[in-house]
Coordinates of C-alpha atoms in Angstrom, one line a residue:
X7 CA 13.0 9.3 -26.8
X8 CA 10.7 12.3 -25.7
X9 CA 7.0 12.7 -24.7
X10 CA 4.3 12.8 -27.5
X11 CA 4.1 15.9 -29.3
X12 CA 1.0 17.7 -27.7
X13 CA -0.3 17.9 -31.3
X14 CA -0.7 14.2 -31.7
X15 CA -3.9 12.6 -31.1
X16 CA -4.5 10.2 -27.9
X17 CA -7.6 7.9 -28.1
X18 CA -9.2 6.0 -25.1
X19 CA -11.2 3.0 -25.5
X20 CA -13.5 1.9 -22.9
X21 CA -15.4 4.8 -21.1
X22 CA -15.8 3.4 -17.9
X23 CA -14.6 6.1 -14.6
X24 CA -10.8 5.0 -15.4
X25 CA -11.2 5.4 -19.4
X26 CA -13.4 8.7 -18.6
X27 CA -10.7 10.0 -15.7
X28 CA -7.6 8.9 -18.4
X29 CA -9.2 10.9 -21.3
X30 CA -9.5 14.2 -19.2
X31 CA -5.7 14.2 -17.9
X32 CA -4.7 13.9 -21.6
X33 CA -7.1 16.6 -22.7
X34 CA -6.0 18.7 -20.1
X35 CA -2.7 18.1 -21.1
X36 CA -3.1 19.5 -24.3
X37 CA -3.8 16.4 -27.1
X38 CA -6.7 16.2 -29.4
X39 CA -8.7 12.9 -27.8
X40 CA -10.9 10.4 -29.1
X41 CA -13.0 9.0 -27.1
X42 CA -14.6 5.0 -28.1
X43 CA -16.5 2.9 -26.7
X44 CA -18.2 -0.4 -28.3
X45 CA -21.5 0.2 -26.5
X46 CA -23.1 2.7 -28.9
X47 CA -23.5 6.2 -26.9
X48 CA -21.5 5.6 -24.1
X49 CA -19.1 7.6 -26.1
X50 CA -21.0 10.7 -26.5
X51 CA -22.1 10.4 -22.7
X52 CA -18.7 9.6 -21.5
X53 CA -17.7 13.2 -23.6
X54 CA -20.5 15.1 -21.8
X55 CA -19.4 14.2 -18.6
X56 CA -15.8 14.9 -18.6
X57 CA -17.3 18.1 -20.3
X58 CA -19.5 18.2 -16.7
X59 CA -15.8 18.0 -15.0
X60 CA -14.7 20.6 -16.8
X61 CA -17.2 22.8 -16.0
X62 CA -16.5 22.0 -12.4
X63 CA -12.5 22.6 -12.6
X64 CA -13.7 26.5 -14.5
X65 CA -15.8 26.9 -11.2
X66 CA -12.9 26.1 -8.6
X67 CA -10.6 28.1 -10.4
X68 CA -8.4 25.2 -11.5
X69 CA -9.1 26.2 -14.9
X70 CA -9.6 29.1 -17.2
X71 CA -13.0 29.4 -18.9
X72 CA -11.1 29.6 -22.3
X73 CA -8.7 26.6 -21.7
X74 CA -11.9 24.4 -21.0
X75 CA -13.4 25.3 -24.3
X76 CA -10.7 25.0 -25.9
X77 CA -10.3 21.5 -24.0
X78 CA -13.5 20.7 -25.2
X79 CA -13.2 21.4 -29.3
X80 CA -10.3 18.3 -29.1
X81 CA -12.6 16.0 -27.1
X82 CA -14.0 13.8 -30.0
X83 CA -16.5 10.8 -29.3
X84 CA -15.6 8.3 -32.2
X85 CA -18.3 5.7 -33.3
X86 CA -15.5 3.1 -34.6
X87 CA -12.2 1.9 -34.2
X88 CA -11.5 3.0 -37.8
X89 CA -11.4 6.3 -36.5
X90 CA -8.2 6.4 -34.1
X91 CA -6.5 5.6 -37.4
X92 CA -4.1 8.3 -36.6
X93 CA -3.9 8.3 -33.4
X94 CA 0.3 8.4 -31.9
X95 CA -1.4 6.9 -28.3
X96 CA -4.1 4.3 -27.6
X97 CA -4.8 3.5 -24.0
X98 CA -7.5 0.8 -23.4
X99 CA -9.2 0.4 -20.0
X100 CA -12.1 -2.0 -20.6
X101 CA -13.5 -5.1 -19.1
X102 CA -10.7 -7.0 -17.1
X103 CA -10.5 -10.3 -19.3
X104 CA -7.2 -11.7 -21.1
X105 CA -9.3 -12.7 -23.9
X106 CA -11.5 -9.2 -24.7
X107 CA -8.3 -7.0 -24.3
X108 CA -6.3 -9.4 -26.8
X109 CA -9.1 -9.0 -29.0
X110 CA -9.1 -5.5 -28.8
X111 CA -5.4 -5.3 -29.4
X112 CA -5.7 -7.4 -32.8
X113 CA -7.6 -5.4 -34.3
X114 CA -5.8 -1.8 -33.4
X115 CA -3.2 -3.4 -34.8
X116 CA -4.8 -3.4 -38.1
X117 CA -5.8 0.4 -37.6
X118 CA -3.2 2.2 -36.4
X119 CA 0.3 3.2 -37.8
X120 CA 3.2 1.1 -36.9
X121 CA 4.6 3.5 -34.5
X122 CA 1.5 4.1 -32.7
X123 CA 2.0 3.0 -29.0
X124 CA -0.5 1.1 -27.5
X125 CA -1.3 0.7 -24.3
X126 CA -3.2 -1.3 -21.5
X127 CA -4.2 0.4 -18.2
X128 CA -4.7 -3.0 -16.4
X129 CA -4.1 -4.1 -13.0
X130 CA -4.4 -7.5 -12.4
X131 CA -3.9 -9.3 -15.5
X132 CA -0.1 -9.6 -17.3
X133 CA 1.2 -6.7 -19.9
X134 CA 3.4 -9.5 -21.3
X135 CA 0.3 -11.9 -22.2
X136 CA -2.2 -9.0 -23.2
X137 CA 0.7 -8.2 -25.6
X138 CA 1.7 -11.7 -26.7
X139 CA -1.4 -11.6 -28.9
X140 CA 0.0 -8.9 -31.2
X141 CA 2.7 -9.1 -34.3
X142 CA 4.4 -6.5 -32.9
X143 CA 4.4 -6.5 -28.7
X144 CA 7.3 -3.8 -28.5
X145 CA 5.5 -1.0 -28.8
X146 CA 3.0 -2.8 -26.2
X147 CA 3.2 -1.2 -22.3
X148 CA 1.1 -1.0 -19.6
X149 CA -0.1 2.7 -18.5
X150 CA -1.7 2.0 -15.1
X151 CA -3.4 5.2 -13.6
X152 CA -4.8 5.0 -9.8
X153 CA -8.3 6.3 -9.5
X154 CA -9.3 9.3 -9.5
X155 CA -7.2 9.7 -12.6
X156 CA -7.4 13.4 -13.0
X157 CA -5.9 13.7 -9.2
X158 CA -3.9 10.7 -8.3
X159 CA -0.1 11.3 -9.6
X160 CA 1.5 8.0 -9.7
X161 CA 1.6 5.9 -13.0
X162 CA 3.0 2.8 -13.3
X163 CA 4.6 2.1 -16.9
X164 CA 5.2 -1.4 -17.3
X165 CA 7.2 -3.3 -19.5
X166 CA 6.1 -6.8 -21.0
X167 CA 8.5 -9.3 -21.7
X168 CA 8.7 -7.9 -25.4
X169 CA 8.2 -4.3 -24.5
X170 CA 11.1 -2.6 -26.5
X171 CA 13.0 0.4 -24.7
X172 CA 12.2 3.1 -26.3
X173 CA 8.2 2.4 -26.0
X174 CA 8.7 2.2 -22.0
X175 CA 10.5 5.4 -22.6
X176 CA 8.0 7.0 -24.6
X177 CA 5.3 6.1 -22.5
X178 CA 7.2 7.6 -19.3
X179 CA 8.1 10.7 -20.4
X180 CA 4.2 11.1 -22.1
X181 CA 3.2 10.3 -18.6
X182 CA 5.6 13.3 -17.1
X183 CA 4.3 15.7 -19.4
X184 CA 1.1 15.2 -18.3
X185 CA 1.7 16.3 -14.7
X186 CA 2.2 12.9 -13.5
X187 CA 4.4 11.2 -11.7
X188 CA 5.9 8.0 -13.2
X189 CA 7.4 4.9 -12.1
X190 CA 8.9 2.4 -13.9
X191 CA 8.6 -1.1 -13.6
X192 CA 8.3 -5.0 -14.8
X193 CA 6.0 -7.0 -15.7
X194 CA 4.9 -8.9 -12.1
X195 CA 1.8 -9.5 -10.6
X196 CA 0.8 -6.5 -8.6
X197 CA 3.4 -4.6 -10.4
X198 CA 4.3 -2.6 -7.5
X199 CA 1.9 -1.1 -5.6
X200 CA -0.5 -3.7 -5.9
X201 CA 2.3 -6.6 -4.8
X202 CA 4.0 -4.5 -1.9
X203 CA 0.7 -3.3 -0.2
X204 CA -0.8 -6.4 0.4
X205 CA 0.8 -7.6 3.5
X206 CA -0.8 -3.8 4.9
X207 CA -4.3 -5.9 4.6
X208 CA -3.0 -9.4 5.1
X209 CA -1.2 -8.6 8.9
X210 CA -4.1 -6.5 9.7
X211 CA -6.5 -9.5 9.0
X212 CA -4.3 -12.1 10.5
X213 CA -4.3 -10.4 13.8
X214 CA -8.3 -10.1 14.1
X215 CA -8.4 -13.8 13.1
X216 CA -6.1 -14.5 16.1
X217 CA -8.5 -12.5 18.1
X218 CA -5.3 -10.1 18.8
X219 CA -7.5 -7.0 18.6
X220 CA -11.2 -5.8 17.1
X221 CA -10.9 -3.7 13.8
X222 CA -11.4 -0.6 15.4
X223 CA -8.3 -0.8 18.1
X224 CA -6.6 -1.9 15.0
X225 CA -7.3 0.8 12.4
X226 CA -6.7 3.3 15.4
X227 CA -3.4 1.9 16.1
X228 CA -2.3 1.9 11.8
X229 CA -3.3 5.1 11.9
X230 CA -2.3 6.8 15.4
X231 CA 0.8 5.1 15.9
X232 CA 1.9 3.8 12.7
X233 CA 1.4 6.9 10.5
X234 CA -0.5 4.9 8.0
X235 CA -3.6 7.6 6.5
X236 CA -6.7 5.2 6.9
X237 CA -6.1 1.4 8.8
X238 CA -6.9 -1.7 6.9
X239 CA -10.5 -2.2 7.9
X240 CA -11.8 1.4 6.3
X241 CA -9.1 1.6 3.7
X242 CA -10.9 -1.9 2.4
X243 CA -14.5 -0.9 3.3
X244 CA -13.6 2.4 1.1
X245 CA -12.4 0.1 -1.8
X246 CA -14.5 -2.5 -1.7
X247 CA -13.9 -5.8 0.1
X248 CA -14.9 -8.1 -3.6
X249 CA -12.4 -5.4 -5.2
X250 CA -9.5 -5.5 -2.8
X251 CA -10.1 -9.2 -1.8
X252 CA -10.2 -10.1 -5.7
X253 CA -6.5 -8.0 -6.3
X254 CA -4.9 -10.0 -3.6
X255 CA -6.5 -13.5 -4.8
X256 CA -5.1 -12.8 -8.1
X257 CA -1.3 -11.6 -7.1
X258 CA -1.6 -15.1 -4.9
X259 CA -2.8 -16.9 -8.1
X260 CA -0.3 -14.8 -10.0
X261 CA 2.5 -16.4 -7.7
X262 CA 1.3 -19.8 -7.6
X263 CA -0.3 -19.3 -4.4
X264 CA 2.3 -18.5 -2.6
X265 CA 1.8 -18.0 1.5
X266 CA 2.9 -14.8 1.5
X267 CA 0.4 -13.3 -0.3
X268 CA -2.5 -15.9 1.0
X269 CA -6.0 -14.4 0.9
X270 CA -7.6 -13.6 4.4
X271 CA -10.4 -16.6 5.0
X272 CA -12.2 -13.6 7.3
X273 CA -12.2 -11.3 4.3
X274 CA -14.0 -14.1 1.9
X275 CA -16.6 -14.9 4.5
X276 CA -17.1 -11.0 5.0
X277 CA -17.0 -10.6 0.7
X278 CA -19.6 -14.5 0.8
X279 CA -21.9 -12.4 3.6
X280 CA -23.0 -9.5 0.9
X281 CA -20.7 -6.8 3.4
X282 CA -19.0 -5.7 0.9
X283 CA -18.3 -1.9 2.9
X284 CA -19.5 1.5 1.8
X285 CA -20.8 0.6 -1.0
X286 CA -23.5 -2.4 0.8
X287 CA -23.5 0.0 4.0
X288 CA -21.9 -2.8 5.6
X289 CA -18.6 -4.0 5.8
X290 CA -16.0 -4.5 8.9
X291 CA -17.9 -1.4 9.8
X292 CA -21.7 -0.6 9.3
X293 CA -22.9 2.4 7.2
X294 CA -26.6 2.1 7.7
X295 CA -28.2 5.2 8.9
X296 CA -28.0 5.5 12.8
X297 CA -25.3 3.3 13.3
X298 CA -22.5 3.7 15.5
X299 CA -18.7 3.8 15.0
X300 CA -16.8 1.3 17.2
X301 CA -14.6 3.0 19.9
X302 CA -10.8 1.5 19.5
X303 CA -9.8 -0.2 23.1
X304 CA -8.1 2.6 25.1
X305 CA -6.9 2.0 28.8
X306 CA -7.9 3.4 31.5
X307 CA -5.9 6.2 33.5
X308 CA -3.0 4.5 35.3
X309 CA -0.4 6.4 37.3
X310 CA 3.1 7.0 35.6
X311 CA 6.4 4.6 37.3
X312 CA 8.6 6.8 39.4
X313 CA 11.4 5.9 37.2
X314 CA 12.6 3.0 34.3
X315 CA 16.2 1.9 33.4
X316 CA 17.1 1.8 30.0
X317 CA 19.2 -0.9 28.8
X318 CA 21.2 -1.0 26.2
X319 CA 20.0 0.7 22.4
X320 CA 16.3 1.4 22.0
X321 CA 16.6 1.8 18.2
X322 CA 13.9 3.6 16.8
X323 CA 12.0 4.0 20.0
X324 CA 15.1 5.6 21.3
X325 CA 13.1 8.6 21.7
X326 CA 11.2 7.7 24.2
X327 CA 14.2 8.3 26.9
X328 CA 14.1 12.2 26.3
X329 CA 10.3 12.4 26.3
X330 CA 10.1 10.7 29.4
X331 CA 12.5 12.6 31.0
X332 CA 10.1 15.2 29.9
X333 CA 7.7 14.1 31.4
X334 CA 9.3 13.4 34.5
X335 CA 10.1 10.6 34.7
X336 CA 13.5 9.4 36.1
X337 CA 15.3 7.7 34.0
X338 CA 18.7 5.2 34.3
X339 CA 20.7 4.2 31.3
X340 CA 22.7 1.1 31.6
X341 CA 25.2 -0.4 28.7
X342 CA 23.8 -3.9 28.8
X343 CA 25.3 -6.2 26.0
X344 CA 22.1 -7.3 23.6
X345 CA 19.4 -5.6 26.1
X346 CA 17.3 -3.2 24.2
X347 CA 14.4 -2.4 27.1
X348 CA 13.0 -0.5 29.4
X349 CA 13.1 -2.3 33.0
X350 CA 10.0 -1.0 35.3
X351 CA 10.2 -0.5 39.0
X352 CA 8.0 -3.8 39.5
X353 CA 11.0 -5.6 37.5
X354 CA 8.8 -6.1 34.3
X355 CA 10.4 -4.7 31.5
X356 CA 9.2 -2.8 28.4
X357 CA 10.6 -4.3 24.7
X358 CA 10.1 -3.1 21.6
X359 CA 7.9 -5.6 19.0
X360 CA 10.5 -8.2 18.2
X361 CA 8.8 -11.0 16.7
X362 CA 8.7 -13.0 19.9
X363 CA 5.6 -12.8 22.5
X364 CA 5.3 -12.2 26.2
X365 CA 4.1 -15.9 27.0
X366 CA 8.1 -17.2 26.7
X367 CA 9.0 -14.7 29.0
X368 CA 8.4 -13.2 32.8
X369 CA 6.7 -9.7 33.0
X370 CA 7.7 -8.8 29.4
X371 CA 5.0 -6.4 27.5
X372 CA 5.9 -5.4 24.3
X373 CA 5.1 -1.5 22.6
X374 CA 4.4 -1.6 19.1
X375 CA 6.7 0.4 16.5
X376 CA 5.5 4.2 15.8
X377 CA 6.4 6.2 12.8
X378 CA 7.2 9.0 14.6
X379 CA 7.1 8.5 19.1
X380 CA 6.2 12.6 19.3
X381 CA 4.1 12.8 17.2
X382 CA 2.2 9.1 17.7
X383 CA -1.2 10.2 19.8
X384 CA -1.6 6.0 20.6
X385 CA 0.7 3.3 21.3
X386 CA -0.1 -0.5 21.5
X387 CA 1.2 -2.8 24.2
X388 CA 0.8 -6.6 24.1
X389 CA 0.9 -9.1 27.3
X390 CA 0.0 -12.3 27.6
X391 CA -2.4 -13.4 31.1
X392 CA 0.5 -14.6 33.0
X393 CA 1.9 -10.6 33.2
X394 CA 1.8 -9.3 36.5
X395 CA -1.4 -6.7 36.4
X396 CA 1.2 -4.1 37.9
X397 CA 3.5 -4.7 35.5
X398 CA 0.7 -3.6 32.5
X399 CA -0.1 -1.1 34.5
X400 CA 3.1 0.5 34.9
X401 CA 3.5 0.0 31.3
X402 CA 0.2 1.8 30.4
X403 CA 1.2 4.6 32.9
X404 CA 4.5 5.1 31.4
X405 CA 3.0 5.5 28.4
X406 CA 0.1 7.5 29.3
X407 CA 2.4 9.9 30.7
X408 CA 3.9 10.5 27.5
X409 CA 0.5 11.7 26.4
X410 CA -0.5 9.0 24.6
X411 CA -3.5 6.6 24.7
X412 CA -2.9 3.4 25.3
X413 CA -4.4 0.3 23.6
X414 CA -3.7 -3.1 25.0
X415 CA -4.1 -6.2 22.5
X416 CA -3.4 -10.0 22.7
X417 CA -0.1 -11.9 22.9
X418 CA 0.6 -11.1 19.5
X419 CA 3.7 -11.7 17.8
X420 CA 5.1 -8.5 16.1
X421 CA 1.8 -6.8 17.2
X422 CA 0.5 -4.8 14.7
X423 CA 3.1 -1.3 13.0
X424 CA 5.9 -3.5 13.3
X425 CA 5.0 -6.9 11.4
X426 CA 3.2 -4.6 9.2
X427 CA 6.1 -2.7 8.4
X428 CA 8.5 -5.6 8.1
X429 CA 6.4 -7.3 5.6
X430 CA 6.3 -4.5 3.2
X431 CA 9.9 -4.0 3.7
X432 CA 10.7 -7.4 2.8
X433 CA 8.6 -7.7 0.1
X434 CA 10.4 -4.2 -1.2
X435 CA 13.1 -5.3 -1.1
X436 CA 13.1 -8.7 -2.8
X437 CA 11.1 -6.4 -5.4
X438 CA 14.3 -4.9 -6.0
X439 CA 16.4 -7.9 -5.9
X440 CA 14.3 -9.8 -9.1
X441 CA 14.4 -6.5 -10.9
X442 CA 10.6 -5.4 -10.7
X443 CA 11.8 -1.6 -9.5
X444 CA 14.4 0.5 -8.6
X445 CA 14.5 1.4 -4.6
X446 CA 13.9 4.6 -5.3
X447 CA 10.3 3.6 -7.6
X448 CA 9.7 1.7 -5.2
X449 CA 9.6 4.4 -2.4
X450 CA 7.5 7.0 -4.9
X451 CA 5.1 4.5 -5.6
X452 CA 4.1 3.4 -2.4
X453 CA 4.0 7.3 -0.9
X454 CA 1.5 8.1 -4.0
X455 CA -0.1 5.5 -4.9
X456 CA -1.5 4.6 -0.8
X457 CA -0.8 7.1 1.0
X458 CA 1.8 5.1 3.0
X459 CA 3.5 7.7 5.5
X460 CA 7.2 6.6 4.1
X461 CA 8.2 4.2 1.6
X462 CA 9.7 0.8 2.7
X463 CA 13.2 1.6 1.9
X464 CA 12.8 4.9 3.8
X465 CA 11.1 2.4 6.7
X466 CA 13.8 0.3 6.3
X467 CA 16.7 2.8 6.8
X468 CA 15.0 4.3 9.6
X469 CA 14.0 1.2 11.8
X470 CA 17.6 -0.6 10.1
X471 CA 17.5 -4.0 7.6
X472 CA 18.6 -6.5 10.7
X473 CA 16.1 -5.2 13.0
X474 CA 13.5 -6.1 10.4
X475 CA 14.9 -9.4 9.2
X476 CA 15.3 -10.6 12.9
X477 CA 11.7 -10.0 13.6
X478 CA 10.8 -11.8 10.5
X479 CA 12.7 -14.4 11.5
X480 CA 11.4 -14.6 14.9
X481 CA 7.9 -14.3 13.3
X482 CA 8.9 -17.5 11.1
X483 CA 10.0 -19.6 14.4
X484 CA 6.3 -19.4 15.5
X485 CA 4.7 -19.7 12.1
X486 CA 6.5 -21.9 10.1
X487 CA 4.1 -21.9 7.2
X488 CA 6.8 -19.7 5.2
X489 CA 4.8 -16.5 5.2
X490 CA 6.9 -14.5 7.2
X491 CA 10.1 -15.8 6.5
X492 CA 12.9 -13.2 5.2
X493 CA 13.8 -13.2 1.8
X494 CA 17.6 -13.7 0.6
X495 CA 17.6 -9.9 -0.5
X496 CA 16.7 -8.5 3.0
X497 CA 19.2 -11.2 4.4
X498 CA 22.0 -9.7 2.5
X499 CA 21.0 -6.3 3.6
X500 CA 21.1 -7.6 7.2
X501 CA 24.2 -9.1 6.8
X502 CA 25.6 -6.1 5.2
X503 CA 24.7 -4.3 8.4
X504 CA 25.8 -6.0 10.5
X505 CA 28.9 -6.3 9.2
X506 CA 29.5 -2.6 8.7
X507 CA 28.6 -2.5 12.5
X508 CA 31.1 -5.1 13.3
X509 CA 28.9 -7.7 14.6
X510 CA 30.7 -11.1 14.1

């Protein structure tokens, strides 16, 4: 099954910015478009805007003056359903309610040809039940564009329960030839992005409400050390805290409420207050004129430790031996049967965030997990009040040596990168494991559709499956509720592992 020819009509109902931004990437592409809305004129405006666009592209040189009027002849408002009677492609993005799309969909179906695909660009509500109200469901899909639609390359093309084969197919490859990037996937709540990114918000949220660290110092350390393009706090402020805090209430719902996708209580009262980010001029941040930016937390100057013994494997910080040899720093490697630190000269050691916190032990202070330790400009530590103060502050000098700033937060478990990190691994991976992607979707979506620096399985080979399921699991010890605890599919990876490795 191939793309739709480019001679065969597309229409778009609902004119909103998705149903405007959806319309333009198929005229671009090449199809004749009809454009319909049910409020009388908002097709005809939606047309002369995404003329406006055009206009705009011509000026940028991202498109020739003749390809734009040319665009513009097959850009048809229509002033009733009656005329997308020919139409090979319907894509509806209107009002997200079960009931107004099903209605919608009844009465295409009384339009268009039989082997017209039709299609829903919804993102919270199920492709499956949209499509259950139809005679014919299998040539129903879900065509969900990220906004900006004209720039953003990832689709998601969802199959509902009844969706046939060759309609996902269609739908994919139409999505291809129009210069974006698909993914395919099932019909779950979130679908993929949506489900898999929500621990990025949730673990940010739950270490604020644990008093772990201020938004700022937070963001700064998603962003600085973990890779991550924008932290959690912005990233929501940019969205909208009703709209982001209303996607993660309904994939909750969606799962009958399920802990580990529980809505932030912070978030609501934020979303209750009116601060609902850019858009209000105040969120976690304030917008108003004059105001300030908070400064993340950032150490003072400490000096560097003469020298640190390394024992046993650092894993993915294992980096950090070289640069502080760099630096000039002595360093002493010792084989050291489950060790996997850095020991200080005070005695205190240095451990990569494992799940547990500093309070079980003597002068431990954890680092947090960095994408990339060269490249990472800050680094979090975490003690608890009982560390020795020369012990933290051997800890900040070792790191400030290294050239990074240093941020120290609470005694929290997993700090911030790494119980980040884990959860979206997890949560890929038992994606996988209940058939919602491949590993491979998985990856693309999550790299195009938010930015994330890698995709979990490409997180997950890199920082290895046991490392993350043991952190879960010691994550799970201390909170019990049954939002951090592994899933069977990362278990197996782990165990997989391990056994490769040889552990018994």
């Amino acid at each position: 099954m191939t793309a739709l020819d480019l001679s065969s009509p597309v229409a778009v109902v609902g004119t909103g910015t998705m149903g405007q931004g959806i319309a333009q990437v198929a005229l671009v592409a090449g199809h004749p478009v009809r454009l319909y809305d049910a409020v009388p004129g908002r097709a005809r405006d939606a047309a002369d805007a995404i003329g406006s666009r055009l206009d705009r592209l011509v000026e940028k040189d991202r498109l020739t003056a003749a390809d734009r009027d040319a665009a513009r002849a097959r850009l048809t408002p229509a002033g009733s359903l009656a005329e997308l009677a020919d139409c090979a492609l319907v894509v509806e993005a209107v009002l997200e309610r079960l009931d107004v799309k099903q209605e919608l969909f009844r009465e295409l179906e009384d339009i268009v040809s039989e082997d017209c695909l039709l299609a829903t660009n919804t993102s919270s509500l199920s492709v499956t039940a949209i499509g259950g109200a139809l005679r014919h469901p299998g040539r129903f899909v879900g065509l969900h564009f990220f906004n900006p639609a004209p720039l953003l390359p990832l689709v998601e093309v969802v199959s509902g329960f009844a969706t046939d084969v060759t309609s996902a197919t269609r739908a994919y490859e139409t999505a291809r030839a129009w210069g974006k990037t698909p993914v395919a996937c099932a019909d779950t709540p979130g679908f993929i992005v949506n489900r898999i990114a929500r621990p990025f918000y949730a673990e940010a949220f739950a270490v604020y409400e644990c008093q772990g660290a201020d938004p700022a110092t937070i963001d700064a350390v998603l962003r600085e050390c973990g890779g991550f393009r924008m932290g959690a706090f912005e990233l929501t402020d940019l969205i909208g805290q009703d709209v982001n805090e209303s996607v993660t209430h309904s994939v909750w719902q969606s799962f009958f409420q399920d802990v580990r996708f529980s809505p932030s209580l912070a978030q609501r009262r934020l979303v209750e207050s009116g601060r609902l980010g850019r858009k209000s001029g105040q969120g976690w941040y304030d917008y108003r004129d004059g105001a300030e930016r908070p400064e993340p937390h950032t150490a003072e100057k400490r000096p560097a430790p003469a020298y640190v013994v390394a024992e046993g494997d650092l894993g993915p910080a294992g980096e950090l031996l070289a640069m502080a040899r760099e630096a000039g720093i002595q360093v002493r490697e010792e084989d050291e049967d489950n060790g996997t630190r850095l020991v200080l000269p005070s005695g205190g050691r240095l451990v990569l965030a494992d799940g547990q916190t500093s309070v079980e032990f003597r002068d431990v202070v954890y680092f947090d997990l960095a994408l990339d330790y060269r490249r990472a400009t800050r680094v979090a530590l975490s003690a608890c009040q009982d560390t020795s103060p020369q012990v933290l502050a051997e800890a900040i000098g070792f790191f400030q040596a290294l050239g990074k700033d240093v941020s120290v937060i609470g005694d929290v478990p997993g700090m911030i990168v790494a119980r980040t990190v884990a959860r979206i691994v997890d949560l890929a991976h038992d994606a996988v494991a209940k058939g919602v992607a491949t590993e491979e979707d998985i990856d693309t979506a999550m790299r195009l559709g938010v930015n994330y620096p890698l995709g979990p399985f490409e997180w997950s080979r890199r920082v290895g499956a046991t490392r993350v399921h043991d952190l879960l699991e010691e994550l799970n010890l201390r909170d019990p509720s049954g939002r951090y605890a592994p899933s069977l599919a990362l278990y197996r990876h782990a165990h997989a592992a391990d056994s490769r490795e040889g552990t018994p």
